[in-house]
Coordinates of C-alpha atoms in Angstrom, one line a residue:
M16 CA 18.9 21.3 -13.0
F17 CA 21.3 19.6 -10.6
L18 CA 19.1 20.5 -7.7
T19 CA 16.0 19.1 -9.3
S20 CA 17.8 15.9 -10.3
S21 CA 19.1 15.5 -6.7
L22 CA 15.7 15.9 -5.2
G23 CA 14.3 13.4 -7.7
A24 CA 17.0 10.9 -6.8
L25 CA 16.2 11.4 -3.1
Q26 CA 12.5 10.8 -3.8
L27 CA 13.2 7.6 -5.7
L28 CA 15.6 6.3 -3.1
T29 CA 13.2 6.9 -0.3
I30 CA 10.3 5.1 -2.1
L31 CA 12.6 2.1 -3.0
T32 CA 13.8 2.0 0.6
H33 CA 10.3 1.6 1.8
L34 CA 9.7 -1.1 -0.8
V35 CA 12.7 -3.2 0.2
S36 CA 12.0 -2.8 3.9
A37 CA 8.4 -4.0 3.5
P38 CA 8.2 -6.1 0.3
Y39 CA 5.1 -8.0 1.1
T40 CA 1.5 -6.8 0.6
K41 CA -1.9 -6.9 2.2
V42 CA -5.4 -7.8 1.0
E43 CA -6.4 -4.3 -0.1
E44 CA -3.6 -4.5 -2.7
S45 CA -4.6 -7.9 -3.9
F46 CA -6.7 -7.2 -7.0
N47 CA -4.2 -5.1 -8.9
L48 CA -1.2 -7.3 -7.9
Q49 CA -3.0 -10.6 -8.8
A50 CA -4.2 -9.0 -12.1
T51 CA -0.7 -7.9 -13.0
H52 CA 0.6 -11.4 -12.2
D53 CA -2.1 -13.0 -14.3
I54 CA -1.5 -10.8 -17.3
L55 CA 2.3 -11.5 -17.1
Q56 CA 1.7 -15.2 -16.6
Y57 CA -1.1 -16.0 -19.0
G58 CA -1.2 -13.1 -21.4
L59 CA -4.4 -12.2 -23.4
A60 CA -6.6 -15.1 -24.5
R61 CA -7.3 -15.0 -28.3
E62 CA -9.5 -18.2 -28.4
N63 CA -12.1 -19.3 -25.9
T64 CA -11.6 -16.0 -24.1
T65 CA -14.2 -16.5 -21.4
A66 CA -13.2 -20.0 -20.6
S67 CA -9.5 -19.1 -20.5
L68 CA -10.0 -16.1 -18.3
Q69 CA -12.2 -18.0 -15.9
A70 CA -9.7 -20.9 -15.7
D71 CA -6.6 -18.8 -15.1
Y72 CA -7.4 -15.4 -13.8
D73 CA -7.8 -14.7 -10.0
H74 CA -10.6 -12.1 -10.3
F75 CA -13.2 -14.7 -11.4
T76 CA -12.5 -16.7 -8.2
F77 CA -12.2 -13.6 -5.9
P78 CA -14.1 -10.8 -7.6
G79 CA -14.4 -8.5 -4.6
A80 CA -17.4 -6.3 -3.6
V81 CA -17.1 -4.2 -6.8
P82 CA -15.2 -4.5 -10.0
R83 CA -11.8 -2.8 -10.3
T84 CA -10.2 -1.6 -13.5
F85 CA -7.6 -3.6 -15.3
V86 CA -6.1 -0.5 -16.9
G87 CA -3.4 -0.1 -14.3
P88 CA -2.3 -3.8 -14.3
V89 CA -2.2 -3.8 -18.1
I90 CA 0.1 -0.8 -18.2
L91 CA 2.2 -2.0 -15.3
S92 CA 2.6 -5.5 -16.7
G93 CA 3.7 -4.2 -20.0
L94 CA 6.4 -2.0 -18.4
S95 CA 7.5 -4.7 -16.0
R96 CA 7.8 -7.5 -18.6
P97 CA 11.3 -6.6 -19.9
L98 CA 12.8 -6.2 -16.4
I99 CA 11.3 -9.5 -15.2
D100 CA 12.8 -11.3 -18.2
V101 CA 16.2 -9.8 -17.2
V102 CA 16.1 -10.7 -13.4
E103 CA 14.2 -14.0 -13.8
G104 CA 15.5 -16.6 -11.4
R105 CA 17.1 -14.0 -9.1
V106 CA 14.3 -11.8 -7.9
N107 CA 10.6 -12.4 -7.6
G108 CA 8.5 -10.5 -10.1
Q109 CA 6.5 -8.9 -7.2
L110 CA 9.5 -6.8 -6.3
V111 CA 9.9 -5.7 -10.0
V112 CA 6.3 -4.8 -10.4
R113 CA 6.2 -2.8 -7.2
G114 CA 9.5 -1.2 -8.1
V115 CA 8.2 0.0 -11.5
L116 CA 5.2 1.5 -9.8
G117 CA 7.5 3.2 -7.3
V118 CA 9.6 4.7 -10.1
F119 CA 6.5 6.3 -11.6
S120 CA 5.4 7.6 -8.2
A121 CA 8.8 9.2 -7.9
L122 CA 8.6 10.7 -11.4
S123 CA 5.3 12.3 -10.6
L124 CA 6.6 13.8 -7.4
N125 CA 9.7 15.0 -9.2
L126 CA 7.5 16.6 -11.9
F127 CA 5.5 18.3 -9.1
T128 CA 8.7 19.4 -7.4
R129 CA 9.9 21.0 -10.7
A130 CA 6.7 23.0 -10.9
V131 CA 7.1 24.1 -7.2
R132 CA 10.6 25.3 -8.0
K133 CA 9.4 27.3 -11.0
S134 CA 6.4 28.8 -9.1
Y135 CA 7.9 29.3 -5.6
G136 CA 11.6 29.0 -5.8
S137 CA 14.4 26.6 -4.9
T138 CA 14.1 26.9 -1.2
T139 CA 10.4 26.0 -1.2
A140 CA 11.2 23.1 -3.5
V141 CA 13.8 21.7 -1.2
L142 CA 11.7 22.2 1.9
Y143 CA 8.7 20.6 0.2
T144 CA 10.8 17.5 -0.7
L145 CA 12.1 17.2 2.8
F146 CA 8.6 17.6 4.3
Q147 CA 7.1 15.1 1.9
L148 CA 9.7 12.4 2.3
S149 CA 9.8 12.7 6.0
Q150 CA 6.2 11.7 6.1
F151 CA 5.3 8.0 6.2
H152 CA 2.2 7.1 4.3
L153 CA 3.0 8.6 0.9
P154 CA 6.5 7.1 0.4
Y155 CA 5.3 3.8 1.9
Y156 CA 2.3 3.4 -0.3
S157 CA 4.0 4.8 -3.5
S158 CA 5.0 1.3 -4.6
R159 CA 1.8 -0.5 -3.4
L160 CA -0.7 -1.5 -6.0
L161 CA -3.7 0.2 -4.5
P162 CA -6.2 1.9 -7.0
N163 CA -5.5 5.1 -5.0
T164 CA -1.8 4.8 -5.8
F165 CA -2.4 4.8 -9.5
A166 CA -4.8 7.8 -9.0
L167 CA -2.2 9.6 -6.8
I168 CA 0.4 9.4 -9.5
L169 CA -1.9 11.0 -12.0
S170 CA -3.4 13.6 -9.7
T171 CA 0.1 14.7 -8.6
T172 CA 1.1 15.0 -12.2
A173 CA -2.1 17.0 -12.9
F174 CA -1.2 19.4 -10.0
S175 CA 2.2 20.0 -11.6
F176 CA 0.4 21.5 -14.6
L177 CA -2.1 23.4 -12.5
L178 CA 0.4 25.4 -10.5
P179 CA 0.8 28.9 -11.9
A180 CA 4.3 29.6 -13.1
P181 CA 5.5 33.2 -13.2
G182 CA 6.7 34.4 -16.6
T183 CA 4.7 31.8 -18.5
P184 CA 2.8 33.3 -21.5
S185 CA -0.9 33.4 -20.7
K186 CA -1.8 31.2 -23.7
L187 CA 0.7 28.6 -22.7
Q188 CA -0.4 28.7 -19.0
V189 CA -4.0 28.1 -20.1
G190 CA -2.8 25.1 -22.0
Y191 CA -1.2 23.8 -18.9
Y192 CA -4.4 24.3 -16.9
K193 CA -6.3 22.3 -19.6
V194 CA -3.8 19.5 -19.4
G195 CA -4.3 19.4 -15.6
I196 CA -8.1 19.2 -16.1
Y197 CA -7.7 16.6 -18.7
I198 CA -5.6 14.3 -16.5
L199 CA -7.9 14.7 -13.5
T200 CA -10.9 13.9 -15.6
F201 CA -9.2 10.8 -17.1
T202 CA -8.2 9.7 -13.6
S203 CA -11.8 10.1 -12.2
V204 CA -13.2 8.1 -15.0
V205 CA -10.7 5.2 -15.0
F206 CA -9.2 4.9 -11.5
R207 CA -11.0 6.7 -8.7
S208 CA -14.4 8.4 -9.1
E209 CA -14.0 10.5 -5.9
L210 CA -11.5 12.7 -7.7
A211 CA -14.4 14.1 -9.7
I212 CA -15.2 16.1 -6.6
L213 CA -11.7 17.6 -6.5
L214 CA -11.9 18.2 -10.3
A215 CA -15.2 20.1 -9.9
F216 CA -13.8 22.4 -7.1
I217 CA -10.6 23.1 -9.1
S218 CA -12.5 23.9 -12.3
L219 CA -14.8 26.3 -10.4
Q220 CA -11.8 28.1 -8.9
L221 CA -10.1 28.4 -12.3
L222 CA -13.4 29.8 -13.7
F223 CA -14.1 32.3 -10.8
T224 CA -10.5 33.6 -10.9
R225 CA -10.8 34.0 -14.7
R226 CA -7.7 32.0 -15.4
V227 CA -9.6 29.8 -17.9
H228 CA -12.9 30.1 -19.9
L229 CA -15.8 27.7 -19.6
G230 CA -15.0 26.5 -23.1
N231 CA -11.5 25.5 -22.0
V232 CA -12.8 23.5 -19.1
I233 CA -15.4 21.7 -21.2
A234 CA -13.0 20.9 -24.0
A235 CA -10.4 19.4 -21.6
G236 CA -13.0 17.6 -19.5
V237 CA -14.8 16.1 -22.5
A238 CA -11.5 14.9 -24.1
G239 CA -10.3 13.3 -20.8
G240 CA -13.7 11.7 -20.2
I241 CA -14.1 10.3 -23.7
I242 CA -10.6 8.9 -23.9
G243 CA -10.8 7.5 -20.4
L244 CA -14.2 6.0 -20.9
G245 CA -13.2 4.4 -24.1
I246 CA -10.1 2.8 -22.6
T247 CA -11.8 1.5 -19.4
L248 CA -14.9 0.2 -21.3
G249 CA -12.7 -1.7 -23.8
I250 CA -10.2 -3.2 -21.4
D251 CA -12.5 -3.9 -18.5
S252 CA -15.3 -5.4 -20.5
Y253 CA -12.7 -7.8 -22.0
F254 CA -11.3 -8.9 -18.7
W255 CA -14.5 -9.0 -16.7
Q256 CA -16.4 -10.6 -19.7
S257 CA -19.4 -8.7 -18.5
Y258 CA -21.6 -9.9 -21.4
T259 CA -21.5 -13.5 -20.2
P260 CA -23.9 -15.1 -17.7
A261 CA -20.9 -15.7 -15.4
A262 CA -20.4 -11.9 -15.0
P263 CA -20.2 -11.1 -11.3
F264 CA -21.5 -7.5 -11.7
N265 CA -24.2 -5.7 -13.5
T266 CA -24.3 -2.0 -13.8
P267 CA -27.9 -0.8 -14.4
L268 CA -28.5 0.8 -17.8
L269 CA -25.0 -0.1 -19.0
T270 CA -24.0 -3.8 -18.6
E271 CA -27.5 -5.1 -19.0
K272 CA -28.2 -3.3 -22.2
T273 CA -24.8 -3.0 -23.9
G274 CA -22.7 -5.8 -22.4
L275 CA -20.1 -3.2 -21.3
I276 CA -18.7 -2.6 -17.8
W277 CA -17.4 0.6 -16.3
P278 CA -15.8 -0.3 -12.9
E279 CA -15.7 3.2 -11.5
L280 CA -19.4 3.7 -12.2
S281 CA -20.1 0.5 -10.4
G282 CA -18.0 1.6 -7.5
F283 CA -19.7 5.0 -7.3
L284 CA -23.1 3.5 -7.2
Y285 CA -22.0 1.0 -4.6
N286 CA -20.3 3.4 -2.3
A287 CA -22.0 6.8 -2.8
I288 CA -25.6 5.9 -3.9
E289 CA -26.2 2.6 -2.1
N290 CA -23.8 3.4 0.8
K291 CA -22.7 -0.2 0.9
S292 CA -19.2 0.8 2.0
S293 CA -20.6 1.5 5.4
D294 CA -20.6 -2.3 5.9
W295 CA -16.9 -1.9 6.5
G296 CA -17.3 0.6 9.3
T297 CA -18.2 4.2 9.8
S298 CA -16.5 7.2 11.2
P299 CA -17.7 10.7 12.4
W300 CA -17.9 13.5 9.9
H301 CA -14.8 15.2 11.2
Y302 CA -12.6 12.1 11.0
Y303 CA -10.6 13.2 7.9
F304 CA -9.8 16.6 9.5
T305 CA -9.0 15.4 13.0
N306 CA -7.4 12.0 12.3
S307 CA -6.5 11.3 8.7
L308 CA -4.9 14.6 7.7
P309 CA -2.7 14.9 10.8
K310 CA -1.7 11.3 10.4
L311 CA -0.8 11.8 6.7
L312 CA 1.2 14.9 7.3
L313 CA 2.9 13.3 10.3
N314 CA 4.8 16.4 11.3
P315 CA 2.5 18.5 13.5
L316 CA 4.4 21.7 12.6
L317 CA 3.0 21.4 9.0
L318 CA -0.5 22.1 10.3
L319 CA 0.7 25.4 11.8
L320 CA 2.7 26.3 8.6
I321 CA -0.2 25.8 6.2
P322 CA -2.1 29.0 7.2
A323 CA 1.2 31.0 7.0
G324 CA 1.8 29.5 3.5
I325 CA -1.6 30.5 2.3
Y326 CA -1.4 34.0 3.6
N327 CA 2.2 34.7 2.5
S328 CA 2.2 32.9 -0.8
P329 CA 4.1 34.7 -3.6
R330 CA 1.1 34.1 -5.7
T331 CA -2.3 35.6 -4.8
T332 CA -4.5 33.8 -2.2
S333 CA -7.1 33.3 -4.9
E334 CA -4.6 31.2 -6.9
A335 CA -4.1 28.8 -3.9
Y336 CA -5.6 25.4 -4.3
I337 CA -6.2 25.1 -0.6
L338 CA -10.0 25.9 -1.0
P339 CA -10.6 23.1 -3.6
T340 CA -8.5 20.8 -1.4
L341 CA -10.4 21.5 1.8
G342 CA -13.7 21.5 -0.2
F343 CA -13.0 18.1 -1.6
V344 CA -12.2 16.7 1.9
G345 CA -15.3 18.4 3.4
V346 CA -17.7 17.0 0.7
Y347 CA -16.2 13.5 0.9
S348 CA -16.6 13.6 4.6
V349 CA -20.4 13.2 4.0
L350 CA -19.9 9.4 3.3
P351 CA -19.9 7.5 6.6
H352 CA -17.2 5.1 5.6
K353 CA -13.8 6.8 5.7
E354 CA -10.2 5.7 5.0
W355 CA -7.2 8.0 4.8
R356 CA -6.3 6.6 1.3
F357 CA -9.5 8.2 -0.1
I358 CA -8.1 11.7 0.5
V359 CA -4.4 11.0 0.1
Y360 CA -4.4 13.1 -3.2
V361 CA -4.4 16.3 -1.2
V362 CA -1.2 15.6 0.7
P363 CA 1.2 17.1 -1.9
I364 CA -0.9 20.4 -2.0
L365 CA -1.1 20.7 1.8
T366 CA 2.6 19.9 2.1
L367 CA 3.4 22.5 -0.6
Y368 CA 1.6 25.3 1.4
A369 CA 3.3 24.2 4.6
S370 CA 6.6 24.6 2.6
I371 CA 5.7 28.0 1.4
G372 CA 5.0 29.1 5.0
G373 CA 8.2 27.5 6.2
T374 CA 10.2 29.3 3.5
W375 CA 8.6 32.6 4.4
I376 CA 9.8 32.2 8.0
L377 CA 13.3 30.9 7.1
N378 CA 13.8 34.0 4.9
R379 CA 13.2 36.2 7.9
R380 CA 15.3 34.3 10.4
S381 CA 17.8 37.1 10.8
K382 CA 15.1 39.8 11.4
S383 CA 14.1 38.8 15.0
P384 CA 14.7 36.1 17.6
I385 CA 11.2 34.8 17.1
Y386 CA 11.8 34.1 13.4
A387 CA 15.2 32.5 14.3
L388 CA 13.7 30.2 16.9
T389 CA 10.8 29.2 14.6
S390 CA 13.3 28.5 11.8
L391 CA 15.2 26.3 14.2
L392 CA 12.0 24.4 15.0
I393 CA 11.2 23.9 11.3
I394 CA 14.6 22.5 10.5
S395 CA 14.7 20.3 13.6
S396 CA 11.2 18.9 12.9
I397 CA 12.4 17.3 9.7
P398 CA 14.8 14.7 11.2
L399 CA 12.4 14.1 14.1
A400 CA 9.6 13.4 11.6
T401 CA 12.0 11.2 9.6
L402 CA 12.8 9.3 12.8
A403 CA 9.1 8.8 13.5
S404 CA 8.6 7.7 9.9
A405 CA 11.4 5.2 10.1
G406 CA 9.9 3.8 13.3
M407 CA 6.6 3.3 11.6
L408 CA 8.3 1.6 8.7
L409 CA 10.1 -0.8 11.0
I410 CA 6.8 -1.6 12.7
S411 CA 5.0 -2.0 9.4
S412 CA 7.6 -4.4 8.1
Y413 CA 6.5 -6.9 10.8
N414 CA 2.9 -6.7 9.8
Y415 CA 3.1 -9.3 6.9
P416 CA 3.4 -12.7 8.6
G417 CA 1.5 -14.4 5.8
G418 CA 4.0 -13.3 3.1
Q419 CA 7.0 -14.1 5.3
G420 CA 5.6 -17.5 6.1
I421 CA 5.1 -18.4 2.4
N422 CA 8.6 -17.1 1.7
K423 CA 10.0 -19.4 4.4
L424 CA 8.0 -22.3 3.1
H425 CA 9.6 -22.1 -0.3
H426 CA 13.0 -22.9 1.2
Y427 CA 11.8 -26.2 2.6
I428 CA 10.1 -27.4 -0.6
P429 CA 13.2 -28.5 -2.5
S430 CA 14.3 -30.7 0.4
S431 CA 10.9 -32.2 0.9
P432 CA 9.6 -33.5 -2.4
P433 CA 5.8 -33.9 -2.6
S434 CA 4.3 -37.3 -2.2
T435 CA 2.4 -37.0 -5.5
Q436 CA 3.5 -36.0 -8.9
T437 CA 1.6 -32.7 -8.7
L438 CA 2.8 -29.4 -7.2
P439 CA 2.8 -29.3 -3.4
K440 CA -0.6 -28.2 -2.1
V441 CA -0.5 -25.5 0.6
H442 CA -3.4 -24.5 2.7
L443 CA -3.5 -20.8 3.8
D444 CA -5.7 -19.6 6.6
T445 CA -7.4 -16.2 6.5
L446 CA -4.7 -14.3 8.3
T447 CA -2.1 -15.6 5.9
C448 CA -4.2 -14.7 2.9
M449 CA -4.8 -11.2 4.2
T450 CA -1.1 -10.5 5.2
G451 CA 1.0 -11.3 2.2
A452 CA -0.3 -14.3 0.1
T453 CA 0.0 -13.4 -3.6
R454 CA 0.2 -15.4 -6.8
F455 CA 3.7 -14.0 -7.3
L456 CA 4.8 -15.8 -4.1
Q457 CA 3.0 -18.9 -5.2
D458 CA 5.5 -19.2 -8.1
A459 CA 8.7 -18.5 -6.2
P460 CA 10.2 -17.0 -3.0
L461 CA 10.9 -13.3 -2.8
Y462 CA 14.7 -14.0 -3.2
P463 CA 16.4 -17.2 -4.3
S464 CA 18.0 -17.9 -0.9
S465 CA 17.1 -17.2 2.7
P466 CA 19.1 -17.4 5.9
H467 CA 16.0 -18.8 7.6
S468 CA 16.3 -22.3 6.2
P469 CA 19.2 -24.7 6.9
H470 CA 18.4 -26.4 3.6
T471 CA 19.1 -23.4 1.4
S472 CA 22.3 -23.2 -0.5
T473 CA 23.8 -20.3 -2.5
S474 CA 23.0 -22.2 -5.6
S475 CA 19.3 -22.3 -5.0
T476 CA 17.0 -21.1 -7.8
L477 CA 13.5 -19.8 -7.7
A478 CA 11.9 -22.2 -10.1
P479 CA 11.9 -25.6 -8.2
S480 CA 9.7 -24.5 -5.3
K481 CA 6.5 -23.6 -7.2
I482 CA 3.4 -24.5 -5.1
T483 CA -0.4 -24.5 -5.3
F484 CA -2.4 -22.5 -2.9
D485 CA -5.6 -23.6 -1.2
K486 CA -7.6 -20.7 0.4
T487 CA -10.6 -22.6 1.6
E488 CA -12.5 -20.6 4.3
D489 CA -15.6 -22.6 4.9
E490 CA -15.6 -23.9 8.4
T491 CA -17.6 -27.1 7.6
T492 CA -15.0 -28.1 5.0
L493 CA -12.1 -27.3 7.2
L494 CA -13.6 -29.6 9.9
T495 CA -13.8 -32.5 7.5
P496 CA -10.8 -34.9 7.9
S497 CA -10.9 -35.9 4.2
F498 CA -10.2 -32.3 3.2
W499 CA -6.7 -32.5 4.6
S500 CA -5.8 -35.7 2.8
D501 CA -3.9 -34.0 -0.1
I502 CA -2.8 -30.9 1.9
E503 CA 1.0 -31.4 2.3
W504 CA 1.8 -28.0 3.8
V505 CA -0.1 -25.5 6.0
I506 CA 0.6 -21.9 6.9
T507 CA -1.7 -21.0 9.8
S508 CA -2.1 -18.7 12.7
S509 CA -3.8 -21.5 14.7
P510 CA -2.0 -24.9 14.5
P511 CA -4.4 -26.7 16.9
R512 CA -7.2 -26.2 14.4
I513 CA -5.4 -28.3 11.7
I514 CA -6.7 -31.9 11.4
G515 CA -4.1 -34.6 10.8
K516 CA -0.5 -35.3 11.7
Y517 CA 1.6 -32.2 10.9
E518 CA 4.9 -31.1 12.3
I519 CA 5.9 -27.5 12.8
V520 CA 9.0 -26.7 10.8
D521 CA 9.1 -22.9 11.1
S522 CA 7.3 -19.8 12.3
V523 CA 7.1 -16.1 11.8
T524 CA 7.6 -13.6 14.5
G525 CA 5.6 -10.4 14.2
W526 CA 4.7 -7.1 15.8
A527 CA 2.5 -7.4 18.9
G528 CA 2.5 -4.0 20.3
I529 CA 4.4 -1.9 22.9
R530 CA 5.2 -2.9 26.5
V531 CA 5.7 -0.3 29.2
Y532 CA 8.2 -1.4 31.9
R533 CA 7.4 0.0 35.4
P534 CA 9.9 1.1 38.0
G535 CA 11.7 -1.9 39.5
E536 CA 10.8 -4.2 36.6
K537 CA 13.8 -5.8 34.9
V538 CA 14.4 -4.7 31.3
G539 CA 15.9 -7.4 29.2
R540 CA 16.5 -8.1 25.6
L541 CA 14.4 -11.1 25.4
E542 CA 11.6 -12.7 27.4
V543 CA 10.3 -16.2 26.7
R544 CA 7.1 -17.9 27.4
E545 CA 5.7 -21.4 26.7
S546 CA 2.6 -21.6 24.4
R547 CA 0.6 -24.5 23.2
V548 CA 0.9 -25.3 19.5
G549 CA -0.3 -28.8 19.4
N550 CA -2.8 -31.1 21.1
E551 CA -2.8 -30.7 24.9
E552 CA -2.7 -34.5 25.4
E553 CA 0.4 -34.7 23.1
G554 CA 2.2 -32.0 25.1
G555 CA 2.9 -29.9 22.1
R556 CA 4.4 -26.7 23.5
K557 CA 6.7 -24.2 22.0
K558 CA 8.7 -21.2 23.1
S559 CA 7.7 -17.8 21.6
W560 CA 9.0 -14.3 21.7
I561 CA 6.8 -12.0 23.7
G562 CA 9.0 -9.0 24.3
R563 CA 12.2 -7.2 23.4
G564 CA 13.3 -4.5 25.7
V565 CA 16.1 -2.0 25.0
E566 CA 19.0 -2.4 27.3
D567 CA 19.7 0.7 29.3
G568 CA 23.4 1.1 29.4
W569 CA 23.6 4.9 30.1
G570 CA 21.4 5.2 33.2
V571 CA 18.7 7.0 31.1
R572 CA 15.9 4.8 32.7
D573 CA 17.0 5.4 36.3
F574 CA 18.0 9.0 36.2
L575 CA 15.8 10.6 33.6
L576 CA 12.8 8.4 33.4
R577 CA 12.7 7.4 37.0
G578 CA 12.6 3.7 36.3
W579 CA 10.1 3.7 33.4
W580 CA 11.0 2.3 30.0
V581 CA 9.4 1.2 26.8
G582 CA 9.9 -2.2 25.0
V583 CA 8.7 -3.8 21.8
R584 CA 6.5 -6.9 22.1
M585 CA 7.0 -9.6 19.4
E586 CA 5.0 -12.8 19.1
E587 CA 4.9 -15.7 16.8
L588 CA 1.9 -15.1 14.6
V589 CA 2.1 -17.7 11.8
W590 CA 3.4 -21.3 11.7
V591 CA 4.6 -23.4 8.8
L592 CA 3.4 -27.0 9.1
R593 CA 4.4 -30.1 7.1
K594 CA 2.4 -33.3 6.9
Q595 CA 4.1 -36.2 8.6
N596 CA 4.7 -39.2 6.2
G597 CA 6.0 -42.1 8.3
I598 CA 9.2 -41.2 10.2
V599 CA 9.8 -37.5 10.6
E600 CA 13.3 -36.2 10.6
K601 CA 14.0 -33.4 13.1
E602 CA 15.3 -30.2 11.6
D603 CA 18.3 -28.4 13.0
G604 CA 17.9 -24.7 13.2
G605 CA 14.3 -24.6 12.1
G606 CA 12.1 -22.0 13.7
G607 CA 9.4 -24.4 14.8
G608 CA 11.1 -27.5 16.3
G609 CA 9.3 -30.8 16.1
G610 CA 6.0 -30.2 17.8
E611 CA 2.8 -31.7 16.3
A612 CA -0.4 -30.0 15.4
G613 CA -3.9 -31.3 14.7
V614 CA -5.7 -34.4 16.0

């Protein structure tokens, strides 16, 4: 019990560490995050439902290519509400919502770890946890509101019931298998339709190995399907108001005739049948096997340990879920458009069988020098993978300039009251919208105070700095001078494109790649260049960070690397601009100085 609790605490701590290190979000997380915010902010409309939803909810303005389910946001908002009420004014609700999701991800991993310990022993459970947490993608995305994250929580929970446990009465074990099938069916219907492929392979394997009867599979599948379909049809038809003329989607034979909407059916038709997802890029058939899976597992030793785990599993090879796992990835490889998150559900199973193989070798470390050396490699690979994962986390934390820019802006708003009685209107360019702009950040900064602004005091609160976003993308509109008349603030990656008199008050420095220093080239902590941020005729120029090298104080570069070294390139990616109203006061300590932008 103590071991399992310790592993669970470690899983939760790792996920929350990733959350705090990279608290902002990107565009692919937008729907679920905005939907959760809107449910928390506006609640459920009881009168004039269609008009209320269209006026307040983000998905009517930005519906996306296909509809997404509101089931996850409804549950998440309900669980987050009490915590948000407690921390209101001290922490932005975005952190709370992501934290709650991270907790459920950790609980699903802990449930799976308990099943691993019962089936394969404590050593395998410990090794599995260390392998899993030293990876990057699964801990990093466990608190991110992707549809795949909701599905991953449920699929991992399902696998915890599908693992065979020695000593379990056969009738009870069949019941566990049925629960696993039920959860996978529910998840396929509500959250991610591609899991139906994995469900089919698992069901066939359970039938062929005679661990369940066909009636068991049908009963569990029908129950999960009916309950899942009833929930998604009821909730999503309400939020999407699919029976109104304003409905952005029509699913043939469903919406047009019944007024109901089933998001995952729409997504399946769009992606698999119409192959519209290819508009976002295509990859070769082997991409998942040669790129995504090695990237997801991160530790290259795991790819070598998986075969050993399958062959030497304490359970029979026929009970291994490796065949359904690889079958799912193989069949899904048929679709030209590929993303690692579409197959992330198989990571716990692949990591498990690598752990089984690792345990088999560790248990034989005293039998021969080969086993001893291999055991040393296995143990050593964990901190090395953790170090690589930490480096990826550090790099990723610099990939959200939009969110950081909005957070910085909030700390200037209290000291710069708007010229009108309405909330300050802030224009966000495309890069800002894609790298962190959320409705949660529209309401308040991530934290009540920030060291970035000289105006911020320890008594600052979240409420006074609420703003209004403008996300206009149309180039013709943006080139119209009258458009900028009521825009008081701008967060942009291209200040020269802004029309009007605006001063730069701050900026966001972000990741710009790696620089390789050659022999004889000086390695310093900081290099500076001049870059144009205003009109050329106005001489608007600004210093920007273009590189940070690591100081070599131990002669490593000269004696071991023969003059070569690697440094990190950082550049200003986003600027915070304020409209000039008469005389402009220069800010001390602001990141942007007093340059001008626009014409």
